[in-house]
XYZ file of C-alpha atoms in Angstrom:
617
model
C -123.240 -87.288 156.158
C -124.422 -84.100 158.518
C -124.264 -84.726 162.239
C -125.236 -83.112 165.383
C -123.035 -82.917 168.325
C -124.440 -81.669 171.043
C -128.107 -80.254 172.008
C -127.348 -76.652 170.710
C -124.755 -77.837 168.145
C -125.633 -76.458 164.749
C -125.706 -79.448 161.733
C -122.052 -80.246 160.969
C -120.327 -82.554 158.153
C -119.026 -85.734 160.140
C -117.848 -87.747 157.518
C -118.686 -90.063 153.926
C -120.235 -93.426 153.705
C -121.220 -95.148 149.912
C -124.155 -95.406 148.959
C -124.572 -99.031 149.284
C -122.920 -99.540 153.000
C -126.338 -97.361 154.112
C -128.543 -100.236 153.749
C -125.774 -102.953 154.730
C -123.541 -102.578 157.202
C -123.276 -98.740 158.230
C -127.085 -98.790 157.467
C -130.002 -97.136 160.389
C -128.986 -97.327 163.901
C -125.600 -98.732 163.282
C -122.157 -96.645 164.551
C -119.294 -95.479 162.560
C -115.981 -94.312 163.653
C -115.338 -91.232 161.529
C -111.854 -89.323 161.958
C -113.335 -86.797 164.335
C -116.522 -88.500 165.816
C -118.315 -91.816 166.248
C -121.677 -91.275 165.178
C -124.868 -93.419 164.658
C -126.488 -93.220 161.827
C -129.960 -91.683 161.760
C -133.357 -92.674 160.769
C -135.226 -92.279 157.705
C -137.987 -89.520 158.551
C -136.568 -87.167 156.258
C -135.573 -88.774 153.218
C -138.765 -88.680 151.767
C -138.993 -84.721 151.637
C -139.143 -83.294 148.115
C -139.078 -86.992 146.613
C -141.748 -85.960 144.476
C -139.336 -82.937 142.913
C -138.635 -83.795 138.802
C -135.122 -83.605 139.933
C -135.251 -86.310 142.835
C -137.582 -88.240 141.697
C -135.245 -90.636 140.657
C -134.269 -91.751 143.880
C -138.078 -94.017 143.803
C -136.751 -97.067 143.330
C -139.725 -99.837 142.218
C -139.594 -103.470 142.166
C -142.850 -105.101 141.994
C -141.910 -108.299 143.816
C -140.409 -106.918 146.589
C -142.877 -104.540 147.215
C -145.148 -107.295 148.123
C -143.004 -109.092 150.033
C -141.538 -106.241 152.629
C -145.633 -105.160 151.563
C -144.200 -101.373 150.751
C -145.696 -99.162 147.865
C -142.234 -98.453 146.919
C -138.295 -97.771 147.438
C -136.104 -94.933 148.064
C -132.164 -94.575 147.913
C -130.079 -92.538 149.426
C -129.230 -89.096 148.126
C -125.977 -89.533 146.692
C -122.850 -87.243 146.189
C -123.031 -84.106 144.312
C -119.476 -83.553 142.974
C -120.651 -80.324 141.187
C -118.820 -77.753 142.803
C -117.194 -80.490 145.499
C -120.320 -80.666 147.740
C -121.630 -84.113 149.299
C -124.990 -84.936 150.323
C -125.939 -83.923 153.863
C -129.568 -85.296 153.491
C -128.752 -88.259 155.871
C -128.722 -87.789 159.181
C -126.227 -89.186 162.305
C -126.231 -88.367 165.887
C -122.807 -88.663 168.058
C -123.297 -91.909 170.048
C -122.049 -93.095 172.251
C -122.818 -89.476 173.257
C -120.142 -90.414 176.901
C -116.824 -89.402 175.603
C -113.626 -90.596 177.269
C -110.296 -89.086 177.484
C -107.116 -90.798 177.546
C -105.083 -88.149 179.191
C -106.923 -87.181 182.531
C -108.894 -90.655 182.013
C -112.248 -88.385 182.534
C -115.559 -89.773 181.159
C -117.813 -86.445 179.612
C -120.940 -86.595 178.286
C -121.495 -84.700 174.783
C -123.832 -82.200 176.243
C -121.561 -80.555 178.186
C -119.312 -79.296 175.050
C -122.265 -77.048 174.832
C -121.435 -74.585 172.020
C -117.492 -74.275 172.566
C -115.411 -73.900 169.443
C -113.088 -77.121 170.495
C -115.274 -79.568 170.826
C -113.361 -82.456 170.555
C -110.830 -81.436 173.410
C -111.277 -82.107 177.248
C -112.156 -79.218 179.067
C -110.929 -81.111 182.447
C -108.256 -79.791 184.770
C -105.054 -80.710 183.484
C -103.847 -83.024 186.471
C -100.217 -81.931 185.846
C -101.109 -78.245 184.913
C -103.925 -77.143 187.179
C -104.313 -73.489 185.540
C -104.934 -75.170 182.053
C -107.514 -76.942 180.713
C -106.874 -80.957 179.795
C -106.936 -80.738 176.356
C -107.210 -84.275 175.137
C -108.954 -85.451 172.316
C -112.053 -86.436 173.516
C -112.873 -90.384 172.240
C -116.030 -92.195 172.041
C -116.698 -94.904 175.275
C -116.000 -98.327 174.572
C -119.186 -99.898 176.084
C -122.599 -99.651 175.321
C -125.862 -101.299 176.814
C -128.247 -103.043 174.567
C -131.625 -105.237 174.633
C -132.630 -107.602 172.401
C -135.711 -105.435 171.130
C -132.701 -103.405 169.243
C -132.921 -100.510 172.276
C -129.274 -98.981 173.175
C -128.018 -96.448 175.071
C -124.281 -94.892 176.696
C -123.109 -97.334 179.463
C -124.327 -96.068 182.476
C -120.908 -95.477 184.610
C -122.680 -93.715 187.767
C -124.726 -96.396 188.275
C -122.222 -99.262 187.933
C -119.982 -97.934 190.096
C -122.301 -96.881 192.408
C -124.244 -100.456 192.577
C -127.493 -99.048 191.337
C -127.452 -96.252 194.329
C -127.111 -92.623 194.264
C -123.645 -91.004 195.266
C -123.011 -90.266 198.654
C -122.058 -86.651 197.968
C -125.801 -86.168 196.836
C -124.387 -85.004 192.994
C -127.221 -86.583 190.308
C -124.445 -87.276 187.708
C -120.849 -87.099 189.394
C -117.549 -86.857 187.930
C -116.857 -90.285 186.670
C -112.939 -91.566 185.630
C -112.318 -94.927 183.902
C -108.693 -96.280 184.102
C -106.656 -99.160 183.681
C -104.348 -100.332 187.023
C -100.471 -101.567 187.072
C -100.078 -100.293 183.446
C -101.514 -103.218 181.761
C -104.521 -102.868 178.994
C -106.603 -106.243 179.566
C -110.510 -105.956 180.600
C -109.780 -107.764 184.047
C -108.096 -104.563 185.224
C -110.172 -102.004 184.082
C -111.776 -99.909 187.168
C -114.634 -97.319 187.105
C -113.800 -94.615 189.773
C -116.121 -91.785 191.704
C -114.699 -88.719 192.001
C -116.778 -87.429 194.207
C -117.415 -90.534 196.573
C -113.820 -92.113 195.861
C -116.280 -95.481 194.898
C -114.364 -98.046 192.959
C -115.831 -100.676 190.868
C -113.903 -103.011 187.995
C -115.360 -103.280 184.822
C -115.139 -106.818 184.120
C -118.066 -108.030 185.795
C -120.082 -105.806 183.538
C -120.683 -108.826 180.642
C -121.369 -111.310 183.576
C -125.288 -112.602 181.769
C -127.229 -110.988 184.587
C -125.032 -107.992 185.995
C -127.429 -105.667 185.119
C -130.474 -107.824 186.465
C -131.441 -108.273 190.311
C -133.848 -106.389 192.763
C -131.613 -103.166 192.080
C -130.916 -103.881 188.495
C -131.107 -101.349 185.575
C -133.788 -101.434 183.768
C -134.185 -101.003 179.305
C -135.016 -96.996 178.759
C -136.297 -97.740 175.222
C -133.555 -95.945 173.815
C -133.292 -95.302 170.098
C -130.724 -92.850 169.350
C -130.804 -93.043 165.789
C -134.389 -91.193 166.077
C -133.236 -88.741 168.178
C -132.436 -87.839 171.573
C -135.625 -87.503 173.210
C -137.202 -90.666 171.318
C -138.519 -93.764 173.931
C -140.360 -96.513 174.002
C -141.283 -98.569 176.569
C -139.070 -102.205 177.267
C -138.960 -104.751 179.710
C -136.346 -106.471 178.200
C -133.153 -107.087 180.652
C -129.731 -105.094 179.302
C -126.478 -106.464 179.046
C -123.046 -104.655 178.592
C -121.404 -104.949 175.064
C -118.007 -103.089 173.367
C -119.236 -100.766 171.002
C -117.758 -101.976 168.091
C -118.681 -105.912 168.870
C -120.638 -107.055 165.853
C -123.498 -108.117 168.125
C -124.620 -104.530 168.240
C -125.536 -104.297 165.187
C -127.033 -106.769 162.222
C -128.663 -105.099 159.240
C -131.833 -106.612 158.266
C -131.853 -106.642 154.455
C -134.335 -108.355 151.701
C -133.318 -108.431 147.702
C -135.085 -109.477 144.863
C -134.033 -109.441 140.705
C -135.770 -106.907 138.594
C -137.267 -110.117 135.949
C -138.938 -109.853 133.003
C -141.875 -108.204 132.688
C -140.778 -105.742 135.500
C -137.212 -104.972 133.995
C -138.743 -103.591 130.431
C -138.386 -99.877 130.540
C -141.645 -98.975 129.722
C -143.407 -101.466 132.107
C -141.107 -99.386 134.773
C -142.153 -95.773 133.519
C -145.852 -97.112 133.743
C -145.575 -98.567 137.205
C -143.937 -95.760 138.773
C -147.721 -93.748 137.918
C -149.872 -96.979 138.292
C -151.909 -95.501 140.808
C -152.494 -92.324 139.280
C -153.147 -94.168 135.477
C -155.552 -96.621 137.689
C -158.069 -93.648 138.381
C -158.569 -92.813 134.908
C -160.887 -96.516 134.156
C -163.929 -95.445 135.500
C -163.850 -92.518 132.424
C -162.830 -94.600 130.169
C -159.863 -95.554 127.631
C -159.367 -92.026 126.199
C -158.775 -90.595 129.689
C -156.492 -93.744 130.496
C -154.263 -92.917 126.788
C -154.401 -89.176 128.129
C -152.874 -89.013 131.241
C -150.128 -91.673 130.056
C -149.384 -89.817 127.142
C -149.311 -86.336 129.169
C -147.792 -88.007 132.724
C -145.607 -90.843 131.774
C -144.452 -90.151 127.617
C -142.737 -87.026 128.398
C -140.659 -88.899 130.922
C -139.239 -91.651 128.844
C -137.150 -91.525 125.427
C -137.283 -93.587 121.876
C -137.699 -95.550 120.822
C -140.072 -96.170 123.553
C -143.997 -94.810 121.812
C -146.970 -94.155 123.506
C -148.460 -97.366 122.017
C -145.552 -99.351 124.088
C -146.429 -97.389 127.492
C -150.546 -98.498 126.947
C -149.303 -102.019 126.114
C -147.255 -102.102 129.252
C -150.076 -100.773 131.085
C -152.239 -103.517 130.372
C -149.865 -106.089 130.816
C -149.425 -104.633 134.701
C -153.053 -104.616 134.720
C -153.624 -107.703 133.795
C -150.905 -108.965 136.493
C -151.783 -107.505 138.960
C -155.512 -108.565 138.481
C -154.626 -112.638 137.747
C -151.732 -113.069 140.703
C -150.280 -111.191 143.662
C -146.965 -112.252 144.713
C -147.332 -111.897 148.917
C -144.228 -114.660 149.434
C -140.742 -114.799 149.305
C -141.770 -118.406 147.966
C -143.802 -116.921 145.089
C -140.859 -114.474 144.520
C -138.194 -117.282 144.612
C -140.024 -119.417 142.101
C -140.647 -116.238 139.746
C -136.664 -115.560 139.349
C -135.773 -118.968 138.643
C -137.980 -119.549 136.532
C -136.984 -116.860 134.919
C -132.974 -117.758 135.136
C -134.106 -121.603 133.788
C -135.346 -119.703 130.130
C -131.880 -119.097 129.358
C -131.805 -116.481 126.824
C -133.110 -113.910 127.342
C -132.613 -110.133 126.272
C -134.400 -107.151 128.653
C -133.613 -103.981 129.446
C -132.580 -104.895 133.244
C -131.950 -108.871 132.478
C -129.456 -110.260 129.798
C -128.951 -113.539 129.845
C -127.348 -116.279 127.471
C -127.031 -120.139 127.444
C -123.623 -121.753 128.054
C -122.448 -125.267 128.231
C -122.086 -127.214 130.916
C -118.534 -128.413 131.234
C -118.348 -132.057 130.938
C -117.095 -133.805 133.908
C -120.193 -132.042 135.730
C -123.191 -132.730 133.347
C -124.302 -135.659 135.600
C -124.762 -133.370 138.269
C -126.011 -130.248 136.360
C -128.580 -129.753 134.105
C -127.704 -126.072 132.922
C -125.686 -122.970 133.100
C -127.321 -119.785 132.689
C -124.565 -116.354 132.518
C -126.774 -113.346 133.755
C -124.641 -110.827 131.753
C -126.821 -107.615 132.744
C -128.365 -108.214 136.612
C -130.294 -105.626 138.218
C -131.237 -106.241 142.427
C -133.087 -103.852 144.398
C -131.483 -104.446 148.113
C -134.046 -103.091 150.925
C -132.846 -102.259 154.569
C -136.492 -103.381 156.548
C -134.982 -102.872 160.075
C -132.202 -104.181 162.320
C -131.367 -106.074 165.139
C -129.259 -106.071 168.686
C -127.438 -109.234 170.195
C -128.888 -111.769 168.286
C -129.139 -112.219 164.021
C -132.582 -111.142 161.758
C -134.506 -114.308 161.800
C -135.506 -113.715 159.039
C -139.516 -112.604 159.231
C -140.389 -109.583 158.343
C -142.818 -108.716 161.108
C -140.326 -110.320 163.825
C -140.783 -107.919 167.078
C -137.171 -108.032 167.511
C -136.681 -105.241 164.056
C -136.278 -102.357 165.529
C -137.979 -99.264 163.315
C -136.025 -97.010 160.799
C -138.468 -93.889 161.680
C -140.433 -92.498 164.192
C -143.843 -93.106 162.566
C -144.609 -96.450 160.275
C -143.575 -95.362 156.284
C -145.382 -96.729 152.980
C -141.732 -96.988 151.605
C -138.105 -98.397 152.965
C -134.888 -96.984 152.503
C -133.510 -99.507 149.220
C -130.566 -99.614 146.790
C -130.856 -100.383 142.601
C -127.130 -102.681 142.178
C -125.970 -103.967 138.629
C -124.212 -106.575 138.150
C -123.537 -110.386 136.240
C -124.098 -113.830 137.474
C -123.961 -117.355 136.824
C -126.889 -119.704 137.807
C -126.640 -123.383 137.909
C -129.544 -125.819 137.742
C -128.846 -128.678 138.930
C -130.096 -132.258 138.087
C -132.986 -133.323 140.013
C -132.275 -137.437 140.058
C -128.833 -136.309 141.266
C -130.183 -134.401 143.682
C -132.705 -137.057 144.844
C -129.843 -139.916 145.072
C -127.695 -137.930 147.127
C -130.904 -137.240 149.256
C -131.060 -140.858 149.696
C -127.720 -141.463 150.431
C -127.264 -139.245 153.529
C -130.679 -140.366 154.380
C -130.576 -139.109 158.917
C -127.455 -137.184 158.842
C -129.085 -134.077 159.550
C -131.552 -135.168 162.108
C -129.884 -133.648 164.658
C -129.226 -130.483 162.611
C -132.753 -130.151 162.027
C -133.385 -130.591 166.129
C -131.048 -127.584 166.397
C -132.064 -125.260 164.109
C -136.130 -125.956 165.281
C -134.282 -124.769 168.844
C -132.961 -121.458 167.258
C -134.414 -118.310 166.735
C -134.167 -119.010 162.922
C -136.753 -119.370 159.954
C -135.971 -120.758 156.692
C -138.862 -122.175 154.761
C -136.407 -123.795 152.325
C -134.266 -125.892 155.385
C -134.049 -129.471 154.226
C -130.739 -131.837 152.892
C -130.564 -130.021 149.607
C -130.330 -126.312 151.119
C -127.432 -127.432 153.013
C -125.728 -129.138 149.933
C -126.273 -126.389 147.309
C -125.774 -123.892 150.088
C -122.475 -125.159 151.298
C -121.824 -125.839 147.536
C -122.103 -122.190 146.603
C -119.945 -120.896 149.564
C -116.943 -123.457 148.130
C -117.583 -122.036 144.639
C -117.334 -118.195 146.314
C -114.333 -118.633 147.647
C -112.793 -120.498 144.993
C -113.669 -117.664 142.668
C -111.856 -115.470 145.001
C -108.576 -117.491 144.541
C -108.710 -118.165 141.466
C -110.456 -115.131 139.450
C -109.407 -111.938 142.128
C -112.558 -111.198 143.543
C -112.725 -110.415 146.751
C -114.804 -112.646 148.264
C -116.952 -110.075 150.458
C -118.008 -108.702 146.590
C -119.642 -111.668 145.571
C -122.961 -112.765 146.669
C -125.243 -116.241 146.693
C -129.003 -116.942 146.401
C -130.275 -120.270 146.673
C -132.968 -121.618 144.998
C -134.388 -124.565 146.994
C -137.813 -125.905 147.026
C -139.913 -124.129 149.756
C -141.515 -126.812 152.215
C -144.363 -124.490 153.282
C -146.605 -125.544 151.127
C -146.955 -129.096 149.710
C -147.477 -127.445 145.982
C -144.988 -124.942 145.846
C -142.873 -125.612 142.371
C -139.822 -127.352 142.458
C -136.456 -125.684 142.758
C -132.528 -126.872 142.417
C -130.276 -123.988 141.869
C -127.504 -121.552 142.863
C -126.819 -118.178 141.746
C -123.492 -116.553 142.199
C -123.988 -112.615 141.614
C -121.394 -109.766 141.389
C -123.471 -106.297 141.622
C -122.107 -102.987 142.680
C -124.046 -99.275 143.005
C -121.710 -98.343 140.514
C -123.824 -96.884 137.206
C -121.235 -98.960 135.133
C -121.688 -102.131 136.852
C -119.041 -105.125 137.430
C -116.334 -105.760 134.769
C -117.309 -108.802 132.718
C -115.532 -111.517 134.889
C -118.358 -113.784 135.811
C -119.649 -113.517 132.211
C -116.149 -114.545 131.112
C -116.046 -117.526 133.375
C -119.292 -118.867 132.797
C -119.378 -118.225 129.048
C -115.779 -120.473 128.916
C -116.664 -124.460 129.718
C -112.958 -124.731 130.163
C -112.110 -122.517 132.185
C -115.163 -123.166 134.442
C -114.340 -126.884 135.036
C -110.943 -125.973 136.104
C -112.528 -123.472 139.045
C -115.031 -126.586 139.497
C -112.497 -128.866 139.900
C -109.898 -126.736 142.108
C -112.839 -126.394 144.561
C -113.265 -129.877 145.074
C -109.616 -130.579 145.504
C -109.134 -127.589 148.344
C -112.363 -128.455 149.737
C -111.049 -131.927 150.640
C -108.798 -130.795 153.367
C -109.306 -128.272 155.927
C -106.038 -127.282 158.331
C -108.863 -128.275 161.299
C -109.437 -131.575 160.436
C -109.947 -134.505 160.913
C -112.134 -132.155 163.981
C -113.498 -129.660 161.100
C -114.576 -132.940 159.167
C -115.883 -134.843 161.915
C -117.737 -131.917 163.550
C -121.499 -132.069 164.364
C -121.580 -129.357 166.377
C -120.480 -125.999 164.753
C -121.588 -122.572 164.315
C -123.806 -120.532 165.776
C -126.683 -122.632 167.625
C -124.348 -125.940 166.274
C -126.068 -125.260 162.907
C -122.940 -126.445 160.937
C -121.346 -129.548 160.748
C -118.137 -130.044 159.142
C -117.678 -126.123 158.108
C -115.309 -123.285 159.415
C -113.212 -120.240 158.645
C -110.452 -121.935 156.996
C -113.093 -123.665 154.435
C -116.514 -122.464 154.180
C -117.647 -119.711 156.328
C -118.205 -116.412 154.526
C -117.976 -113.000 154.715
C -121.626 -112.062 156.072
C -122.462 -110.046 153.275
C -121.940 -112.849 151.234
C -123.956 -115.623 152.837
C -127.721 -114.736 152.518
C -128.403 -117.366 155.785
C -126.038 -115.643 158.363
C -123.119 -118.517 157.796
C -124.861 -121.428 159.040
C -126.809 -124.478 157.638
C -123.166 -125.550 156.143
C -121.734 -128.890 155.542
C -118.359 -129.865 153.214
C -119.045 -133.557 153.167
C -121.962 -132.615 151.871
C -120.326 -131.756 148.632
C -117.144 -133.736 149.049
C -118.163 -137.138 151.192
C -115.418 -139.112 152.931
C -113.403 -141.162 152.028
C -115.153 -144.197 153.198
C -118.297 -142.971 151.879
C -117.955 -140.851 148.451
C -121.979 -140.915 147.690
C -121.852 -138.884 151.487
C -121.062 -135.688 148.788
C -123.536 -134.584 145.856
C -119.850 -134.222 144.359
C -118.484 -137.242 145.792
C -117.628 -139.084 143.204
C -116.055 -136.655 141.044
C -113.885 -135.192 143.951
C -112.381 -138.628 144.771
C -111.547 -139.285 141.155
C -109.933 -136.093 140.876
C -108.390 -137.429 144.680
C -106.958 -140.503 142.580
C -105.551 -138.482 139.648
C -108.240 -139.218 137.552
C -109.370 -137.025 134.335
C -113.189 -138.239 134.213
C-alpha cells in the first residue's frame, strides 16, 4: 500500500491491507488507521496499467453474469503480495486524509502540507509551550472529525470556519493557527472547544452534529471533495454537510455485488475462451478456419491437458450460442440461474462441486432438499460507495460515488473459494405459513416503501428465510467455530418484478476466503452428516426462543434501521454486515419461531415448540 504525504512527498509504503478487505470494508474512498498514518484509500485509475502483460494478466477476473448485471466487460483484482525477495505490492494507491493533523501535546491542529519535505514528518514542528527554543515534537495524529454529504463528497473539518462562524479572522490571516482542546480535564464531546490563536475566538465543538449546523444564510457549503482521486479532484454539490467522527461507520459503506461462477461459465475451457471472446468473435466473417486459428494460436497455448483444441471450439460455440439465445441484464435473471443450478444437486465442474445429502428428518416437512456446494467459486465486485446513509441497492443510484476519475469498462473485483450448503425449502410449507401471518407485515411493508431501500424480492417469505438464515449463521458460529463475520448468506426468494419470473425458496450459507486453498471442509462436513445437521437445526430453534430483551425484543414492531425489523436485535439476529447481504434489516424471529400462543406465527413453529415441550418429533 504506497502513500503520499504531502504535495512534494515522494511515494512512501504506509502500510498492508488483504486482498479481499479492498473491495469490502477498507475498499475505494474508505480510511485506515495504519501505525504511522491514517490514509484513504485511492481510486482505481491505475490498476489497469500493464493488465494486458502475460504476467498480469491474471488479475482479469470474468464472470459472465455479473458482467451484465454491474454491465462491465470484465473484472480486475488487486495486485497482490510479492513475497519474492520480501517486497509487497505498491500498485494501490492511498492519500493521508484527514490531511488536518492534531497534536496531543501543544493541542495544535496542522495541515499535512505544511510538513513539506522535512525528514520527521510525523512530529509537530510547533513551539514547545514549556520549551520555547525547541520545537513541539509530538506525534502528529489524524483529526477526529470529518465533513461529509450524502453524494459520498468528504473533506478535513473545517476548524477556521467553525470557530470563526463562517467569517474571516479578525487578524486578516486566510488560515490561522487553530488549537483544539478539551476544558477541566475531562474527555467527553460537550467540553471540547476549538480556539483562534490569532483572534483568541472560542467555539465548542459539540454543536457541530446539531442536523443543520453547517446550514443557514452563512452556512458552508459541499466542495465536491473526493480525496481518494486526488487532491485537486472536484465536482460540483449542492448537497448540505454535516459533521461526523472519522471513524463512525456512517462514513463509509462499501457498495459490493457477487455472483457464483455456475456451470457453463465455471468449465475451464469455457473461461480460457471467454477471456478472448471478442477477439475469436472477429474471425466469423472469414470463416471457420480463421475462427480454429486464432483459438488454437491465442487461447491453446494458454491452457493445459487435458484440455484439446477440439474442447476450446466446443466451448466457443456453446458461448456463442448463449450469448446469441439469452442475455442475463437482471439480478433476477442471475438469481434464478444459480439456483437453478444449486436445485440439480450433483454436480461436478471445475469451479462448482456439488453433491446431494439428506435432509434430516424432523425437518423434511419444511425442506425439500439439501444441496453441499463442496467447491464454490464467487466473484465479489466493489461498484462504488456511499456516505451517511447505506447502498440502496441500484446500481445506477446517484448517491455511488465513482472509484476513478473517468467512467472504466471494468470494476475493481475479487475471485473467493469456498463451500456451502443450500436449502430448498418446501413450497406448500412456505405457502401455509404465508397464510398464517396473513397482515403482519403491513406495516413493515409501509416502512420499508418510506426508506431509501430496493429489494425486488421484499415480501413474507424474504423475511422468514432471511431471518431464518441469520439464526442458522450464528448458530454455526457456536456450535461449529466459525466466526460468524466469515460466513455469508444469499437468499433465493421469488422476485416480484415481474409477474413471470420463476419461482424461488432457498438459502445458501457460504464460507469463501481469497485464500488459493480455500475453506477447510467444515460446511461440507456438516451438511454431508444428517445427524449432526439436525442437532445445529434444532439448537437454533431452542436459543432462538428467548432473547435477554424480551418480552420487548419479541413484541417489537419497530426495530432497526427505518423500523425495518420486528422482533430482531444484537443479542439474537443481527449480523455482522459482511454477513447480511440486506444491510441487517427485513428481520423477524417469530417468523421462524411463532409464540407461544400462536406456533403456525413461525415457518418453524411447530417443531420449535415441540422441541419447547421436550419432544423428539
Amino acid at each position: 500500500m504506497a502513500r503520499q504525504f504531502g504535495t512534494k512527498q515522494k511515494t512512501e509504503r504506509a502500510g498492508d491491507v488483504r486482498q479481499s478487505q479492498l473491495i469490502t470494508t477498507f475498499g475505494i474512498g474508505s480510511m485506515v488507521d495504519f501505525v504511522r498514518d491514517t490514509v484513504m484509500i485511492g481510486g482505481v485509475d491505475s490498476w489497469d496499467n500493464n493488465i494486458y502483460d502475460e504476467a498480469q494478466e491474471h488479475r482479469i477476473l470474468r464472470n459472465n453474469n455479473l458482467q451484465a448485471i454491474t454491465k462491465t466487460e470484465f473484472f480486475i483484482s488487486p495486485k497482490t503480495a510479492n513475497n519474492i525477495g520480501f517486497r509487497k505490492s505498491h500498485d494501490v494507491e492511498s492519500f493521508i486524509f484527514p490531511r488536518k493533523l492534531y497534536c496531543p501535546i501543544c493541542n495544535s491542529i496542522i495541515d499535512a502540507g505544511e510538513l513539506g519535505n522535512q525528514q520527521r514528518k510525523h512530529n509537530c514542528f510547533m513551539i514547545n509551550p514549556k520549551k520555547p527554543e525547541k520545537a513541539c515534537g509530538g506525534r502528529l495524529v489524524a483529526s477526529r472529525f470529518v465533513i461529509v454529504c450524502e453524494n459520498g463528497h468528504i473533506e478535513d473539518f473545517p476548524y477556521s470556519w467553525w470557530v470563526h462562524n463562517g467569517n474571516t479572522c479578525v487578524s486578516g490571516k486566510p488560515n490561522p493557527r487553530i488549537k483544539m482542546f478539551n476544558i477541566d480535564n475531562r474527555s467527553d464531546i460537550d467540553s471540547l472547544m476549538v480556539r483562534c490563536e490569532e483572534c483568541e475566538t472560542m467555539r465548542p465543538m459539540a454543536g457541530a452534529f446539531a442536523k443543520h449546523a453547517f446550514g443557514g444564510e452563512n452556512g458552508y457549503r459541499c466542495n465536491g471533495r473526493h480525496p481518494h482521486l486526488g487532491l485537486s479532484y472536484q465536482a460540483d454539490c449542492e448537497q448540505a454537510v454535516t459533521a461526523r467522527i472519522r471513524s463512525s461507520s456512517s462514513v463509509y459503506f462499501s457498495a459490493n455485488m457477487s455472483a457464483l461462477t455456475i456451470p457453463l461459465w465455471s468449465g475451464k475451457a469455457v473461461q480460457a475462451v471467454e477471456s478472448s471472446f471478442d477477439l475469436i468473435e472477429e474471425m466469423e466473417e472469414y470463416g471457420a478456419a480463421a475462427v480454429r486459428k486464432v483459438i488454437k494460436n491465442q487461447v491453446l497455448k494458454k491452457v493445459s491437458a487435458p484440455i484439446t483444441l477440439d474442447d476450446l471450439i466446443a466451448a466457443y460455440d456453446l458461448i456463442k450460442n448463449k450469448k446469441a439465445t439469452s442475455k442475463m441484464l437482471t439480478a433476477g435473471d442471475v438469481f434464478a440461474a444459480e439456483y437453478d443450478v444449486l436445485c440439480r444437486g450433483a454436480i461436478k465442474d471445475d469451479e462448482y462441486v456439488a453433491s446431494v445429502s439428506t435432509v434430516p428428518l424432523v425437518f423434511r416437512n419444511i425442506f425439500d432438499s439439501i444441496t453441499v456446494v463442496e467447491k464454490l467459486t464467487v466473484v465479489s465486485a466493489l461498484v462504488g460507495f456511499t456516505r451517511i446513509n447505506p447502498w440502496d441497492g441500484t446500481i445506477d443510484s446517484p448517491q455511488l460515488a465513482p472509484l476513478s476519475k473517468s467512467k472504466k469498462n471494468w470494476l475493481p473485483a475479487v475471485k473467493m473459494l469456498g463451500e456451502g450448503i443450500f436449502i430448498k425449502f418446501n413450497k406448500k410449507a412456505i405457502d401455509n405459513w404465508c397464510g398464517n401471518v396473513k397482515n403482519r407485515y403491513e406495516q413493515m411493508s409501509r416502512e420499508f416503501e418510506r426508506s431509501y431501500y430496493t429489494n425486488e424480492r421484499y415480501s413474507s417469505e424474504y423475511v422468514a428465510l432471511h431471518t431464518f438464515a441469520h439464526l442458522l449463521i450464528r448458530q454455526l458460529s457456536e456450535d461449529c467455530g466459525y466466526s460468524a463475520s466469515s460466513l455469508k448468506e444469499k437468499i433465493y426468494s421469488t422476485f416480484l418484478d415481474e409477474p413471470n419470473r420463476p419461482e424461488m425458496h432457498g438459502v445458501l450459507i457460504y464460507l469463501s476466503t481469497s485464500d488459493s486453498e480455500g475453506s477447510l471442509g467444515g460446511l461440507i462436513s456438516i451438511g454431508k452428516d444428517p445427524k449432526r445437521l439436525q442437532a445445529v437445526l434444532r439448537n437454533m430453534l431452542q436459543k432462538a426462543m428467548w432473547c435477554s430483551a424480551d418480552p420487548l425484543c419479541a413484541n417489537a414492531t419497530e426495530q432497526g434501521v427505518n423500523s425495518l425489523n420486528y422482533a430482531a436485535c444484537h443479542d439474537c439476529v443481527l449480523l455482522p454486515e459482511t454477513s447480511c447481504e440486506f444491510r441487517n434489516v427485513l428481520l423477524d424471529r417469530i417468523a421462524v419461531i411463532g409464540t407461544d400462543e400462536n406456533p403456525a406465527m413461525g415457518l418453524f413453529g411447530n417443531i420449535t415448540h415441540r422441541l419447547l415441550r421436550g419432544e423428539n418429533q
